[in-house]
Short mmCIF file of C-alpha atoms in Angstrom, two decimals:
data_model
loop_
_atom_site.label_atom_id
_atom_site.label_comp_id
_atom_site.label_asym_id
_atom_site.label_seq_id
_atom_site.Cartn_x
_atom_site.Cartn_y
_atom_site.Cartn_z
CA MET Y 21 104.25 126.07 115.64
CA THR Y 22 101.04 125.90 117.66
CA ARG Y 23 100.66 125.25 121.38
CA LEU Y 24 98.92 121.90 120.92
CA ALA Y 25 100.48 118.54 119.99
CA GLN Y 26 104.08 119.42 120.80
CA THR Y 27 106.60 116.59 121.20
CA ALA Y 28 109.30 116.77 123.87
CA GLY Y 29 112.78 115.35 123.43
CA LEU Y 30 113.24 115.81 119.68
CA ASN Y 31 116.74 116.40 118.34
CA ASP Y 32 117.75 119.22 115.98
CA ILE Y 33 117.46 117.07 112.85
CA GLN Y 34 113.93 115.95 113.76
CA ARG Y 35 112.86 119.54 114.46
CA GLU Y 36 114.33 120.69 111.15
CA ILE Y 37 112.56 117.92 109.20
CA LEU Y 38 109.21 118.70 110.86
CA SER Y 39 109.60 122.43 110.27
CA THR Y 40 110.34 121.80 106.57
CA VAL Y 41 107.33 119.47 106.23
CA ARG Y 42 104.98 121.89 108.00
CA ASP Y 43 106.15 124.71 105.74
CA PHE Y 44 105.53 122.51 102.67
CA VAL Y 45 102.05 121.59 103.94
CA ASP Y 46 101.09 125.22 104.57
CA LYS Y 47 102.35 126.44 101.19
CA GLU Y 48 101.87 123.51 98.81
CA ILE Y 49 99.08 121.29 100.19
CA ILE Y 50 96.46 123.29 102.15
CA PRO Y 51 95.85 125.89 99.38
CA VAL Y 52 95.03 123.23 96.74
CA ALA Y 53 93.81 120.20 98.74
CA THR Y 54 90.08 120.92 98.69
CA GLN Y 55 89.95 121.66 94.94
CA LEU Y 56 91.93 118.52 94.11
CA GLU Y 57 89.79 116.46 96.50
CA HIS Y 58 86.53 117.66 94.96
CA ARG Y 59 87.86 116.65 91.52
CA ASP Y 60 89.18 113.32 92.91
CA GLU Y 61 92.48 114.26 91.23
CA TYR Y 62 95.77 112.56 92.04
CA PRO Y 63 98.13 115.15 93.63
CA THR Y 64 101.02 114.67 91.18
CA GLU Y 65 102.81 117.96 91.95
CA ILE Y 66 102.53 117.41 95.71
CA VAL Y 67 103.98 113.90 95.37
CA GLU Y 68 106.88 115.25 93.29
CA GLY Y 69 107.52 117.82 96.03
CA LEU Y 70 107.58 115.10 98.68
CA LYS Y 71 110.09 113.17 96.55
CA GLU Y 72 112.35 116.23 96.43
CA LEU Y 73 112.12 116.57 100.21
CA GLY Y 74 113.30 112.95 100.52
CA LEU Y 75 110.18 111.84 102.37
CA PHE Y 76 109.82 108.61 100.39
CA GLY Y 77 113.12 107.53 101.96
CA LEU Y 78 112.46 108.86 105.44
CA MET Y 79 112.67 105.51 107.29
CA ILE Y 80 114.80 103.66 104.75
CA PRO Y 81 118.35 103.10 106.10
CA GLU Y 82 121.10 105.45 104.91
CA GLU Y 83 123.01 102.56 103.33
CA TYR Y 84 120.15 102.27 100.81
CA GLY Y 85 119.97 106.02 100.14
CA GLY Y 86 117.30 106.91 102.71
CA LEU Y 87 117.38 109.24 105.69
CA GLY Y 88 117.36 106.39 108.24
CA GLU Y 89 114.92 108.20 110.52
CA SER Y 90 112.82 106.68 113.31
CA LEU Y 91 109.16 105.68 113.29
CA LEU Y 92 108.53 108.66 115.58
CA THR Y 93 109.95 111.12 113.02
CA TYR Y 94 107.90 109.46 110.31
CA ALA Y 95 104.70 109.53 112.39
CA LEU Y 96 105.17 113.23 113.20
CA CYS Y 97 105.67 113.97 109.48
CA VAL Y 98 102.50 112.02 108.67
CA GLU Y 99 100.64 114.04 111.31
CA GLU Y 100 101.73 117.25 109.57
CA ILE Y 101 100.84 115.96 106.09
CA ALA Y 102 97.40 114.69 107.20
CA ARG Y 103 96.80 118.11 108.69
CA GLY Y 104 97.07 119.37 105.12
CA TRP Y 105 95.28 116.55 103.29
CA MET Y 106 94.84 113.03 104.62
CA SER Y 107 94.97 111.41 101.17
CA VAL Y 108 98.59 112.46 100.71
CA SER Y 109 99.56 110.71 103.95
CA GLY Y 110 97.92 107.55 102.57
CA ILE Y 111 100.13 107.66 99.48
CA ILE Y 112 103.21 107.66 101.72
CA ASN Y 113 101.92 105.16 104.30
CA THR Y 114 101.46 102.18 101.99
CA HIS Y 115 104.87 102.87 100.45
CA PHE Y 116 106.46 102.83 103.88
CA ILE Y 117 104.77 99.67 105.09
CA VAL Y 118 106.27 97.83 102.10
CA ALA Y 119 109.70 99.48 102.61
CA TYR Y 120 109.58 98.59 106.31
CA MET Y 121 108.66 94.96 105.56
CA LEU Y 122 111.53 94.75 103.08
CA LYS Y 123 113.96 96.28 105.57
CA GLN Y 124 112.88 93.93 108.38
CA HIS Y 125 112.20 90.71 106.49
CA GLY Y 126 113.59 90.90 102.94
CA THR Y 127 116.53 88.91 101.60
CA GLN Y 128 119.70 90.89 100.92
CA GLU Y 129 119.01 90.71 97.18
CA GLN Y 130 115.46 92.04 97.71
CA LYS Y 131 116.73 94.93 99.84
CA ASP Y 132 119.46 95.80 97.33
CA THR Y 133 117.00 95.66 94.43
CA PHE Y 134 114.14 97.70 95.85
CA LEU Y 135 115.13 99.92 98.78
CA PRO Y 136 117.44 102.38 96.94
CA ARG Y 137 114.77 103.01 94.29
CA MET Y 138 112.03 103.21 96.95
CA ALA Y 139 114.07 105.83 98.83
CA LEU Y 140 114.03 108.01 95.70
CA GLY Y 141 110.32 107.40 95.11
CA GLU Y 142 111.12 105.74 91.77
CA VAL Y 143 109.56 102.48 93.00
CA ARG Y 144 106.33 103.12 94.87
CA GLY Y 145 104.82 100.55 97.19
CA ALA Y 146 101.36 99.18 97.94
CA PHE Y 147 100.34 96.19 100.03
CA SER Y 148 97.36 93.90 99.92
CA MET Y 149 95.70 91.68 102.51
CA SER Y 150 91.93 92.30 102.23
CA GLU Y 151 89.66 90.46 99.81
CA PRO Y 152 86.11 91.22 98.61
CA ALA Y 153 84.52 88.71 101.01
CA LEU Y 154 86.59 89.67 104.05
CA GLY Y 155 88.36 92.63 105.62
CA SER Y 156 89.82 92.26 109.07
CA ASP Y 157 89.58 88.43 109.08
CA VAL Y 158 92.96 87.98 107.44
CA SER Y 159 93.18 84.27 108.34
CA ALA Y 160 90.29 83.56 105.95
CA ILE Y 161 91.99 84.77 102.75
CA SER Y 162 91.50 82.54 99.73
CA SER Y 163 94.03 83.92 97.21
CA LYS Y 164 96.60 81.19 96.53
CA GLY Y 165 100.20 80.93 95.42
CA VAL Y 166 101.20 77.49 94.06
CA ARG Y 167 104.79 76.51 93.27
CA ASP Y 168 105.56 75.61 89.65
CA GLY Y 169 109.27 74.97 89.20
CA GLU Y 170 111.19 78.20 89.77
CA GLU Y 171 107.99 80.25 89.86
CA TYR Y 172 104.78 80.63 91.82
CA VAL Y 173 101.40 80.90 90.13
CA LEU Y 174 99.07 83.33 91.93
CA ASN Y 175 95.29 83.37 91.66
CA GLY Y 176 92.68 85.39 93.54
CA GLN Y 177 91.07 88.76 94.01
CA LYS Y 178 92.23 91.42 96.48
CA MET Y 179 90.44 94.57 97.65
CA TRP Y 180 91.11 98.05 99.07
CA LEU Y 181 94.63 98.65 97.74
CA THR Y 182 95.72 102.20 98.47
CA ASN Y 183 98.09 103.21 95.63
CA GLY Y 184 96.80 100.23 93.64
CA GLY Y 185 97.11 102.07 90.32
CA THR Y 186 100.11 104.32 90.89
CA SER Y 187 102.32 101.77 92.67
CA THR Y 188 104.98 99.69 90.91
CA LEU Y 189 105.60 97.16 93.71
CA VAL Y 190 102.80 95.40 95.61
CA ALA Y 191 103.31 93.12 98.62
CA VAL Y 192 100.47 90.58 98.24
CA LEU Y 193 99.47 88.11 100.95
CA CYS Y 194 98.38 84.70 99.64
CA ARG Y 195 97.78 81.24 101.03
CA SER Y 196 100.64 78.88 100.15
CA ASP Y 197 100.37 75.28 101.34
CA GLU Y 198 103.86 74.29 100.17
CA GLY Y 199 105.67 72.56 103.02
CA HIS Y 200 102.69 72.99 105.33
CA PRO Y 201 100.74 69.77 105.96
CA GLU Y 202 96.96 69.74 106.04
CA GLY Y 203 95.67 70.98 109.37
CA THR Y 204 98.40 73.65 109.70
CA ALA Y 205 97.00 76.78 111.37
CA PRO Y 206 95.85 79.23 108.66
CA HIS Y 207 98.26 81.99 109.75
CA LYS Y 208 101.21 79.60 109.34
CA SER Y 209 100.47 78.85 105.69
CA MET Y 210 100.55 82.39 104.27
CA THR Y 211 103.25 83.98 102.18
CA THR Y 212 103.98 87.55 101.09
CA PHE Y 213 104.82 87.85 97.40
CA LEU Y 214 106.56 90.91 95.97
CA VAL Y 215 104.72 91.70 92.74
CA GLU Y 216 106.30 94.17 90.31
CA LYS Y 217 103.99 95.90 87.85
CA GLU Y 218 103.52 98.91 85.61
CA PRO Y 219 101.54 101.86 87.01
CA GLY Y 220 98.06 102.37 85.59
CA PHE Y 221 94.79 100.50 85.19
CA GLY Y 222 93.68 97.46 83.21
CA GLU Y 223 96.07 94.54 82.63
CA VAL Y 224 99.30 95.96 84.05
CA ARG Y 225 101.28 92.75 83.46
CA PRO Y 226 100.28 89.30 82.17
CA GLY Y 227 97.89 87.75 84.69
CA LEU Y 228 97.48 90.94 86.77
CA THR Y 229 94.59 93.40 86.38
CA ILE Y 230 93.86 96.62 88.28
CA PRO Y 231 90.25 97.29 87.19
CA GLY Y 232 90.08 100.99 88.11
CA LYS Y 233 89.55 103.40 90.99
CA ILE Y 234 86.86 102.67 93.57
CA ASP Y 235 84.59 105.71 93.95
CA LYS Y 236 84.63 106.71 97.63
CA MET Y 237 82.76 109.11 99.93
CA GLY Y 238 86.04 110.69 101.06
CA TYR Y 239 89.76 109.92 100.99
CA LYS Y 240 89.75 111.01 97.36
CA GLY Y 241 92.72 111.85 95.15
CA VAL Y 242 94.59 108.72 96.22
CA ASP Y 243 93.67 105.67 94.13
CA THR Y 244 91.97 102.81 95.98
CA THR Y 245 91.55 99.72 93.83
CA GLU Y 246 90.95 96.00 93.47
CA LEU Y 247 93.67 93.62 92.26
CA ILE Y 248 92.87 90.50 90.23
CA MET Y 249 95.42 87.70 89.75
CA ASP Y 250 94.69 85.14 87.02
CA ASP Y 251 97.62 82.69 86.70
CA LEU Y 252 100.03 85.48 87.59
CA ARG Y 253 103.58 84.09 87.49
CA ILE Y 254 106.07 85.35 90.09
CA PRO Y 255 109.73 84.21 90.36
CA ALA Y 256 110.51 82.21 93.51
CA ASN Y 257 113.04 84.89 94.53
CA ARG Y 258 110.13 87.30 94.99
CA VAL Y 259 108.84 85.50 98.10
CA LEU Y 260 109.48 88.07 100.82
CA GLY Y 261 112.36 86.79 102.95
CA GLY Y 262 112.83 83.77 100.68
CA THR Y 263 110.77 81.42 102.88
CA THR Y 264 107.06 80.59 102.56
CA GLY Y 265 104.72 80.50 105.55
CA ARG Y 266 105.99 83.75 107.12
CA GLY Y 267 103.59 86.13 105.38
CA PHE Y 268 101.12 86.62 108.21
CA TYR Y 269 103.85 87.64 110.68
CA GLN Y 270 105.48 89.94 108.13
CA MET Y 271 102.20 91.68 107.34
CA MET Y 272 101.27 92.06 111.02
CA ASP Y 273 104.66 93.65 111.71
CA GLY Y 274 103.99 96.09 108.87
CA VAL Y 275 100.48 96.79 110.10
CA GLU Y 276 101.83 97.77 113.55
CA VAL Y 277 103.72 100.54 111.75
CA GLY Y 278 100.56 101.25 109.74
CA ARG Y 279 98.45 101.60 112.88
CA VAL Y 280 100.82 104.19 114.32
CA ASN Y 281 100.50 105.93 110.96
CA VAL Y 282 96.68 105.90 111.09
CA ALA Y 283 96.84 107.29 114.64
CA ALA Y 284 99.12 110.05 113.32
CA ARG Y 285 96.65 110.78 110.52
CA GLY Y 286 93.84 111.06 113.06
CA CYS Y 287 95.95 113.49 115.08
CA GLY Y 288 96.69 115.60 111.99
CA VAL Y 289 93.08 115.78 110.79
CA ALA Y 290 91.89 116.59 114.34
CA GLN Y 291 94.48 119.37 114.61
CA ARG Y 292 93.30 120.91 111.36
CA ALA Y 293 89.65 120.65 112.44
CA PHE Y 294 90.50 122.42 115.70
CA GLU Y 295 92.39 125.16 113.81
CA LEU Y 296 89.40 125.70 111.53
CA GLY Y 297 86.94 125.68 114.44
CA VAL Y 298 88.87 128.07 116.70
CA SER Y 299 89.51 130.45 113.80
CA TYR Y 300 85.89 130.51 112.60
CA ALA Y 301 84.59 130.94 116.17
CA GLN Y 302 86.54 134.20 116.49
CA GLN Y 303 85.28 135.59 113.16
CA ARG Y 304 81.59 134.63 113.24
CA HIS Y 305 79.36 136.98 115.30
CA THR Y 306 76.00 136.25 116.92
CA PHE Y 307 74.07 138.34 119.42
CA GLY Y 308 76.60 141.14 119.11
CA LYS Y 309 79.83 139.23 119.84
CA PRO Y 310 82.10 136.54 118.36
CA ILE Y 311 80.67 133.07 118.99
CA ALA Y 312 84.00 132.19 120.67
CA GLN Y 313 82.84 134.36 123.57
CA HIS Y 314 79.78 132.18 124.13
CA GLN Y 315 80.43 129.61 126.85
CA ALA Y 316 78.84 126.83 124.80
CA ILE Y 317 81.48 127.29 122.09
CA GLN Y 318 84.33 127.67 124.58
CA PHE Y 319 83.35 124.32 126.10
CA LYS Y 320 83.50 122.72 122.64
CA LEU Y 321 86.92 124.22 121.96
CA ALA Y 322 88.19 123.01 125.35
CA GLU Y 323 87.02 119.46 124.67
CA MET Y 324 88.43 119.49 121.13
CA ALA Y 325 91.86 120.71 122.26
CA THR Y 326 92.04 118.14 125.05
CA LYS Y 327 91.27 115.33 122.60
CA VAL Y 328 93.92 116.60 120.15
CA GLU Y 329 96.49 116.63 122.94
CA ALA Y 330 95.57 113.18 124.33
CA ALA Y 331 95.59 111.48 120.90
CA HIS Y 332 98.96 113.01 120.06
CA ALA Y 333 100.51 111.79 123.32
CA MET Y 334 99.31 108.21 122.76
CA MET Y 335 100.53 108.20 119.15
CA VAL Y 336 103.99 109.42 120.21
CA ASN Y 337 104.16 106.76 122.94
CA ALA Y 338 103.28 103.97 120.48
CA ALA Y 339 105.93 105.15 117.98
CA ARG Y 340 108.63 105.42 120.63
CA LYS Y 341 107.85 101.93 121.92
CA LYS Y 342 108.29 100.43 118.43
CA ASP Y 343 111.51 102.43 117.95
CA SER Y 344 112.89 100.98 121.18
CA GLY Y 345 112.51 97.46 119.76
CA GLU Y 346 109.68 96.53 122.12
CA ARG Y 347 106.39 94.92 121.14
CA ASN Y 348 103.90 97.75 120.62
CA ASP Y 349 100.70 96.10 119.37
CA LEU Y 350 98.84 97.14 122.55
CA GLU Y 351 100.01 100.75 122.36
CA ALA Y 352 99.53 100.97 118.58
CA GLY Y 353 96.01 99.54 118.89
CA MET Y 354 95.12 101.96 121.69
CA ALA Y 355 96.58 104.94 119.81
CA LYS Y 356 94.83 104.04 116.57
CA TYR Y 357 91.51 103.46 118.34
CA LEU Y 358 91.63 106.65 120.42
CA ALA Y 359 93.00 108.93 117.70
CA SER Y 360 90.44 107.83 115.11
CA GLU Y 361 87.50 108.14 117.52
CA TYR Y 362 88.68 111.51 118.84
CA CYS Y 363 89.34 112.72 115.30
CA LYS Y 364 85.75 111.98 114.30
CA GLU Y 365 84.48 113.83 117.40
CA VAL Y 366 86.74 116.88 116.95
CA VAL Y 367 85.82 117.15 113.27
CA GLU Y 368 82.12 116.95 114.13
CA ASP Y 369 82.46 119.67 116.77
CA ALA Y 370 84.30 121.92 114.29
CA PHE Y 371 81.53 121.16 111.78
CA ARG Y 372 78.89 122.22 114.36
CA ILE Y 373 80.81 125.42 115.14
CA HIS Y 374 80.64 126.31 111.44
CA GLY Y 375 76.84 125.97 111.51
CA GLY Y 376 75.24 125.97 108.05
CA TYR Y 377 78.54 126.88 106.40
CA GLY Y 378 80.01 123.54 107.49
CA PHE Y 379 77.65 121.92 104.99
CA SER Y 380 78.99 124.04 102.14
CA LYS Y 381 81.69 122.67 99.85
CA GLU Y 382 83.33 126.12 99.96
CA TYR Y 383 84.50 125.42 103.50
CA GLU Y 384 87.36 123.02 104.25
CA ILE Y 385 85.55 121.39 107.19
CA GLU Y 386 83.13 119.74 104.72
CA ARG Y 387 86.05 117.74 103.28
CA LEU Y 388 87.35 116.75 106.73
CA TYR Y 389 83.85 115.59 107.71
CA ARG Y 390 83.91 113.06 104.83
CA GLU Y 391 87.52 112.01 105.43
CA ALA Y 392 87.44 111.26 109.18
CA PRO Y 393 85.25 108.09 108.94
CA MET Y 394 87.95 106.29 106.90
CA LEU Y 395 90.17 106.28 109.99
CA LEU Y 396 87.54 104.28 111.89
CA ILE Y 397 87.97 101.35 109.48
CA GLY Y 398 91.47 101.70 107.94
CA GLU Y 399 94.24 99.32 109.19
CA GLY Y 400 91.66 97.34 111.19
CA THR Y 401 88.31 98.62 112.45
CA ALA Y 402 87.81 100.14 115.90
CA GLU Y 403 86.22 96.84 116.94
CA ILE Y 404 89.32 94.91 115.84
CA GLN Y 405 91.51 97.31 117.81
CA LYS Y 406 89.42 96.66 120.92
CA MET Y 407 89.77 92.90 120.41
CA ILE Y 408 93.57 93.25 120.15
CA ILE Y 409 93.69 95.54 123.18
CA GLY Y 410 91.45 93.23 125.24
CA ARG Y 411 93.46 90.09 124.42
CA ARG Y 412 96.77 91.77 125.20
CA LEU Y 413 95.43 93.10 128.50
CA LEU Y 414 94.34 89.58 129.51
CA GLU Y 415 97.85 88.35 128.68
CA GLU Y 416 99.40 91.07 130.83
CA TYR Y 417 96.93 90.78 133.71
CA ARG Y 418 96.38 87.01 133.78
CA PHE Y 419 94.48 86.00 136.91
CA GLN Y 420 96.68 83.95 139.23
CA GLY Y 421 94.16 81.73 141.02
#
């Protein structure tokens, strides 16, 4: 283990899990990540390895065949995996948001049906809020679910589904006006539907089309897709929790977990960028000595390491707060905002340390330079995080005049 980003107070099981994951990352992910990323190839063998390690069931309760671990353990595992290749952490994150939403809000039948198979990685999750005309403005969604006897008929177009093609269970947020009179606040007339489908692209079940992978600047390997519903019929027992109108709250609860995850990804990518920068600085010579001996480079390394350490501490704090049962939207927003901004800065400094070689696809830092920007927009943009943080601070520090 390295000096940076250590976590105090872990038990023996947590330390063993993290050691196993780090070993897997060093041996199975880092050596192949850049080649797979350049080919935009799905990391099938890596995913199978994660299944064998039990990571798809990490936070799923033991009664459903999972490991029953905490959000902290999960976040620290994500940090390690993102250090190897951020796309792999995305494959796990969406799966876990759906598993977490099922665990927290699902009916007993829904938990019994999905969680044991999700723990094994047999059912893989994705979730969907965004639409082509909107991103962070969730209250403006236009996809609709209309009751028709014992079924709901879903229509609309969703955007930016991580795992859209490879998943077999998608939690989809739609507007559902059933039982909600006109004038009801938008966030009180949304429902989460559990949509089962076949993996792949095209029409994956009647009324449901996954058009294909969106070509992206970075964050390759993992499939990011659209989802089109055209009179898609869903049984009424696939409303998450069995009651309409709760979808917004369920999704926001899941996104709090997701924001801790994105913070952990930022920490992992920043750690890897620091490792690459500090290693290269000791090998590259200018003016008769390693560039690490130039004060200008030492200052960069000092700033990079401090940012890695600070982001890690905030991420750990946000995870522990959620684990304790407390509201953590403020801490998760702060951790996500700081970790993603610091990640971008640390990656750029490592890129600068590499000089011209940082621009070459032969060097790993080139991949990190394209991946880091995704963290600035994923799970709510930096600007959205600042809005959440600002509103929560005004609640906590209300002026008593």
